[in-house]
CSV table of C-alpha atoms in Angstrom, one decimal:
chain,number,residue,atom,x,y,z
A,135,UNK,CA,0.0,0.0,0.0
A,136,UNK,CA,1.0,3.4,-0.8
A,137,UNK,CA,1.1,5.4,2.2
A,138,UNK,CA,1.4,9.8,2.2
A,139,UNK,CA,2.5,10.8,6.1
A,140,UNK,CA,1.7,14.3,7.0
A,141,UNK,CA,3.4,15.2,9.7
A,142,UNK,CA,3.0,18.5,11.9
A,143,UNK,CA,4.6,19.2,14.8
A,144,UNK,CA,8.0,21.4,15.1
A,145,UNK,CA,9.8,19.9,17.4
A,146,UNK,CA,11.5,16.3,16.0
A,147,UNK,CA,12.8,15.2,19.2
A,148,UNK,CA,9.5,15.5,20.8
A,149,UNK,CA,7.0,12.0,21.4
A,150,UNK,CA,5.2,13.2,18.4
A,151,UNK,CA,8.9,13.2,16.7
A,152,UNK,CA,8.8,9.5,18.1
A,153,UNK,CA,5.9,8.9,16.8
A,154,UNK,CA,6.4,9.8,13.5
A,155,UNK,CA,9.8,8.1,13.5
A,156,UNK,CA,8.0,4.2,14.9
A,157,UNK,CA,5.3,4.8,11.9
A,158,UNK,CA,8.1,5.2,9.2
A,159,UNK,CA,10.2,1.6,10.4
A,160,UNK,CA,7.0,-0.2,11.1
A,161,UNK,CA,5.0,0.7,7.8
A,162,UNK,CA,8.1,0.1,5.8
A,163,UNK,CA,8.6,-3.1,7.6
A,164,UNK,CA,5.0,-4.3,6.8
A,165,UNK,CA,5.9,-3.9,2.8
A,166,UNK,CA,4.7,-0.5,2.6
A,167,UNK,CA,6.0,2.2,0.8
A,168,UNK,CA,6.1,5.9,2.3
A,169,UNK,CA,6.4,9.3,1.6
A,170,UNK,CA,6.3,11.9,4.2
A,171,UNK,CA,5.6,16.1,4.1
A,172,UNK,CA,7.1,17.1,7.3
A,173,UNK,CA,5.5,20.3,7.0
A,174,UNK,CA,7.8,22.3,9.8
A,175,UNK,CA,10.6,20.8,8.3
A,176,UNK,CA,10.2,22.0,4.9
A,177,UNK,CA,8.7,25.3,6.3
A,178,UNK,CA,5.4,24.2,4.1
A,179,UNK,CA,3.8,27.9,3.2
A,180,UNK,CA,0.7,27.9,5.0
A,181,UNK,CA,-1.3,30.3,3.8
A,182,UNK,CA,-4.0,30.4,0.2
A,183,UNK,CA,-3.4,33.1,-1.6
A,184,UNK,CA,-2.4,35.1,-5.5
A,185,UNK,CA,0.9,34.2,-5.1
A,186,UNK,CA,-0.4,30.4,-5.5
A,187,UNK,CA,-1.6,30.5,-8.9
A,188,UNK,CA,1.2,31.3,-11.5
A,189,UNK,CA,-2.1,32.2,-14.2
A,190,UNK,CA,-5.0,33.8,-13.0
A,191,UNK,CA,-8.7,33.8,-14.7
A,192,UNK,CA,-9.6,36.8,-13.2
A,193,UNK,CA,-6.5,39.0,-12.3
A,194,UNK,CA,-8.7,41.9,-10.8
A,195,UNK,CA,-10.7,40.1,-7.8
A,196,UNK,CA,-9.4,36.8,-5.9
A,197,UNK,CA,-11.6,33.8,-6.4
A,198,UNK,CA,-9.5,31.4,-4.1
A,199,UNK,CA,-11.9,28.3,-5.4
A,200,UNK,CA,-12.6,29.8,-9.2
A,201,UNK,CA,-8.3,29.8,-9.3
A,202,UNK,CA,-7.9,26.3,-8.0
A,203,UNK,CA,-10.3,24.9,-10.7
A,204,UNK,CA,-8.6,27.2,-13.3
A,205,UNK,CA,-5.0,26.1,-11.8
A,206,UNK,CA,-6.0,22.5,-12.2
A,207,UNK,CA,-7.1,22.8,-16.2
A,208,UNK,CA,-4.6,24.8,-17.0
A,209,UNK,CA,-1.5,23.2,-14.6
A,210,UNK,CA,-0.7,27.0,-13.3
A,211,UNK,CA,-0.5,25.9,-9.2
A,212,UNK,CA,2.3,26.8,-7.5
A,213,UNK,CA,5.0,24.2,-7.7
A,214,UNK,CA,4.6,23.1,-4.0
A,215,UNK,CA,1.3,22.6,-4.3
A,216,UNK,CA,2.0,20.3,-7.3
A,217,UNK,CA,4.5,18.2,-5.5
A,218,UNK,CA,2.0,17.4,-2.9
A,219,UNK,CA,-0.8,17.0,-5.3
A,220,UNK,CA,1.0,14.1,-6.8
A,221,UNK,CA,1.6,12.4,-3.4
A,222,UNK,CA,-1.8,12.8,-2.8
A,223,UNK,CA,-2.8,11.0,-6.2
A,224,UNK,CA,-0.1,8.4,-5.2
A,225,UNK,CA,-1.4,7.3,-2.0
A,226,UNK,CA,-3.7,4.8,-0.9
A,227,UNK,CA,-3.7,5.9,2.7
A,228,UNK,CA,-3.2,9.6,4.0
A,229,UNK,CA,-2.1,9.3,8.0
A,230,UNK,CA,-2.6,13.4,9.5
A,231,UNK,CA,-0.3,13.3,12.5
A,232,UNK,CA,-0.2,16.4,14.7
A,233,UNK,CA,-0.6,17.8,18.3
A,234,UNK,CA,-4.1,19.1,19.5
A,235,UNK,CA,-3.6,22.9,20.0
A,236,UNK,CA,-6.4,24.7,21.3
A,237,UNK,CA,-8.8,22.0,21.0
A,238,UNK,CA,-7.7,22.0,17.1
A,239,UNK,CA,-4.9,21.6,14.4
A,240,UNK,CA,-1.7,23.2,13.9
A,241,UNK,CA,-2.1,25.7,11.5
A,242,UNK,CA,0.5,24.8,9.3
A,243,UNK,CA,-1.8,21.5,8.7
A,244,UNK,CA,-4.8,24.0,7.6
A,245,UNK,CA,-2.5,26.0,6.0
A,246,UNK,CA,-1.7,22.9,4.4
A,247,UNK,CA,-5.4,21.7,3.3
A,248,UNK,CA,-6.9,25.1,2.3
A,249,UNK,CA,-3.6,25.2,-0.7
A,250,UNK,CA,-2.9,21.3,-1.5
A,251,UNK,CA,-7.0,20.2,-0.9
A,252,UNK,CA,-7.7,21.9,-4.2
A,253,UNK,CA,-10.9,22.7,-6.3
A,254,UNK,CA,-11.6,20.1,-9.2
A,255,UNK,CA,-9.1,17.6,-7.6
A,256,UNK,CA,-10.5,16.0,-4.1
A,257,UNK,CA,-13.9,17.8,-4.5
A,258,UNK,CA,-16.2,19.2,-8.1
A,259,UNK,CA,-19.2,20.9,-6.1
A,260,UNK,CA,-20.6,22.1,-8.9
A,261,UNK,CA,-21.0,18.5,-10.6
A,262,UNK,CA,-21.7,16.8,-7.3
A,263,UNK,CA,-18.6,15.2,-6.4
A,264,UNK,CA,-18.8,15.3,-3.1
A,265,UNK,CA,-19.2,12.3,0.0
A,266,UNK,CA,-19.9,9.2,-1.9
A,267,UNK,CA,-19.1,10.7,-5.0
A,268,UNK,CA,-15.6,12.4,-3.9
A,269,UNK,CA,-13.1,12.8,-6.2
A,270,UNK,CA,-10.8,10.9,-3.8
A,271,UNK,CA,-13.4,8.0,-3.4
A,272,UNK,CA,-11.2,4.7,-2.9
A,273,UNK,CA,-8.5,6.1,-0.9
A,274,UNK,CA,-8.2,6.2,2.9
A,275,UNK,CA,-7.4,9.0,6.0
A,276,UNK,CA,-6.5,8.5,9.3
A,277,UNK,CA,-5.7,10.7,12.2
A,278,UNK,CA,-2.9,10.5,14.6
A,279,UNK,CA,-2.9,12.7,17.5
A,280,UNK,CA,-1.7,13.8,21.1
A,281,UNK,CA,-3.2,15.9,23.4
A,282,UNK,CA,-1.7,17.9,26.4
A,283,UNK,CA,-4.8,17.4,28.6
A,284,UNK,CA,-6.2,14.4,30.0
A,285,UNK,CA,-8.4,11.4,28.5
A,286,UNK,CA,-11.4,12.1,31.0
A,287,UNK,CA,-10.9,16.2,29.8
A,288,UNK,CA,-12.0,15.1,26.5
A,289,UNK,CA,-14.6,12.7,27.5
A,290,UNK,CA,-18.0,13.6,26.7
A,291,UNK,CA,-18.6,14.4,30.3
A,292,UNK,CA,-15.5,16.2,30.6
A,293,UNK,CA,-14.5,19.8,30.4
A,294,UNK,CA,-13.6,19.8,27.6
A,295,UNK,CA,-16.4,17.6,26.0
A,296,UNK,CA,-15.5,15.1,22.9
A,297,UNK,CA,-12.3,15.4,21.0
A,298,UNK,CA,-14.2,13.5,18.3
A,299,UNK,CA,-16.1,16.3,18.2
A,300,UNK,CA,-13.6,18.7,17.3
A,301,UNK,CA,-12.0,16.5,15.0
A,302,UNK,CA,-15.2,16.4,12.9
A,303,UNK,CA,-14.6,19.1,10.8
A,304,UNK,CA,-11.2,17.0,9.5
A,305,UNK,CA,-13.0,13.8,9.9
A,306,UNK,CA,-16.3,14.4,8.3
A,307,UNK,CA,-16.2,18.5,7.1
A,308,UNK,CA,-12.9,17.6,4.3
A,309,UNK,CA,-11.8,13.4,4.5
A,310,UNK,CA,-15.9,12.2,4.1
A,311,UNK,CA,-16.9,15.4,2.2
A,312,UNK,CA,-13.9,14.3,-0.4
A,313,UNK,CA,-15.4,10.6,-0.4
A,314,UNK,CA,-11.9,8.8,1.5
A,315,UNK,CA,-12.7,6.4,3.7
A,316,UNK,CA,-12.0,7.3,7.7
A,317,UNK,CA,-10.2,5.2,9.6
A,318,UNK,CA,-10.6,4.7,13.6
A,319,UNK,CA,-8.0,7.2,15.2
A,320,UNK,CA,-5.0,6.8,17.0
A,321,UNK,CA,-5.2,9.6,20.2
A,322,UNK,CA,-2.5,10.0,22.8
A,323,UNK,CA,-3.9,11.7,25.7
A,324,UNK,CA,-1.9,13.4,28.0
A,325,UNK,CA,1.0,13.1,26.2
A,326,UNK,CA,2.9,16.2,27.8
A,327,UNK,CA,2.6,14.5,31.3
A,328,UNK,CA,3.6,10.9,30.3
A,329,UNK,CA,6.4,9.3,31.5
A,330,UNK,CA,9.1,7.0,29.5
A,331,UNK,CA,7.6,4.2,30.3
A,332,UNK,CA,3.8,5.2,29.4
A,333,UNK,CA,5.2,6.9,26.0
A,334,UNK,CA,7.0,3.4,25.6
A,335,UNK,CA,3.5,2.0,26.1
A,336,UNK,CA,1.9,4.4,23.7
A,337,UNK,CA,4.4,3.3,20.9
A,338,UNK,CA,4.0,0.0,21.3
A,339,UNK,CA,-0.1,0.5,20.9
A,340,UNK,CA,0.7,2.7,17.6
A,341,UNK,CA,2.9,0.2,16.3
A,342,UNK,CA,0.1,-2.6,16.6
A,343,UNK,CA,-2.2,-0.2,14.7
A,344,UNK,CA,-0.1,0.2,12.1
A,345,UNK,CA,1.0,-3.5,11.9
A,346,UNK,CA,-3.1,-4.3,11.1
A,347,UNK,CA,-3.5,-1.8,8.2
């Protein structure tokens, strides 16, 4: 299986670092073959805008949808935004790895999705490719993630209510919406407060995860 790793956290030597680093030896153990867009690492731009579109249709107002369809027919998107395309088309299986910051994602992973999640590739809304009929239908998403506060924080009961909850406009608002199938996440809770031997434990869990792809 083809397998695209986004990755999104700046700091490699943290336990999302080790994370990461147990996902690339056990996939490529299991026969699969990975490619990774360490998004702090290559200082991914994170923001939509002109300077994405090398040809414009309309030069005098900023259609950021109407300029991803035109940048698609006419192969005008920026040149980072074409490399990731093509891992995108590549892949099977999209894993999102990141930290939960204010009940959220990074934004260098939006920043991500708003410029490589383009108009006429994953979704056509004005034909109707959307959920079952995504333009990504057939391929798969999963979401890997740690928190700083506690597993009974995010429960529903909890403070903080669901994380699911704030997850669904990844899980359900782009990944359904573009027709990929969702697979179960992996959540870390707690991860700031672990100790070595509870982040050992954490890995180990991950890695059995991964091994049943």
């Amino acid at each position: 299986m083809n397998v695209l790793y986004i990755y999104a956290h700046p700091e490699p030597r943290s336990f999302n670092g080790a994370l990461k680093d147990a996902a690339m030896v056990t996939l490529a153990a299991r026969g699969h073959t990975v490619k990774a867009s360490n998004l702090y690492a290559i200082r991914f731009k994170a923001v939509l805008d002109p300077q994405d579109f090398r040809m414009r249709q309309d030069p005098d107002h900023f259609d950021p949808a109407l300029e991803q369809i035109y940048g698609v027919r006419t192969g005008s998107l920026a040149p980072d935004i074409q490399e990731e395309i093509g891992k995108i088309a590549w892949a099977d299986l999209i894993i999102f790895q990141f930290p939960v910051w204010w009940s959220s994602i990074p934004a260098i992973l939006k920043g991500w999705i708003d410029r490589v999640f383009v108009q006429g590739l994953v979704v056509d809304i004005a034909r109707g490719k959307v959920y079952a009929e995504g333009l990504l239908k057939g391929k798969k998403a999963m979401i890997v993630a740690t928190t700083g506060s506690s597993r009974e924080m995010y429960s529903e009961d909890g403070v903080h209510g669901d994380l699911h909850r704030y997850l669904s406009p990844l899980t359900h608002g782009v990944f359904t919406l573009c027709g990929m199938t969702v697979l179960p996440s992996f959540i870390v809770y707690g991860a700031s407060g672990m100790t070595r031997e509870e982040g050992a434990v954490q890995l180990d869990l991950y890695r059995n995860v991964l091994e049943g792809l």
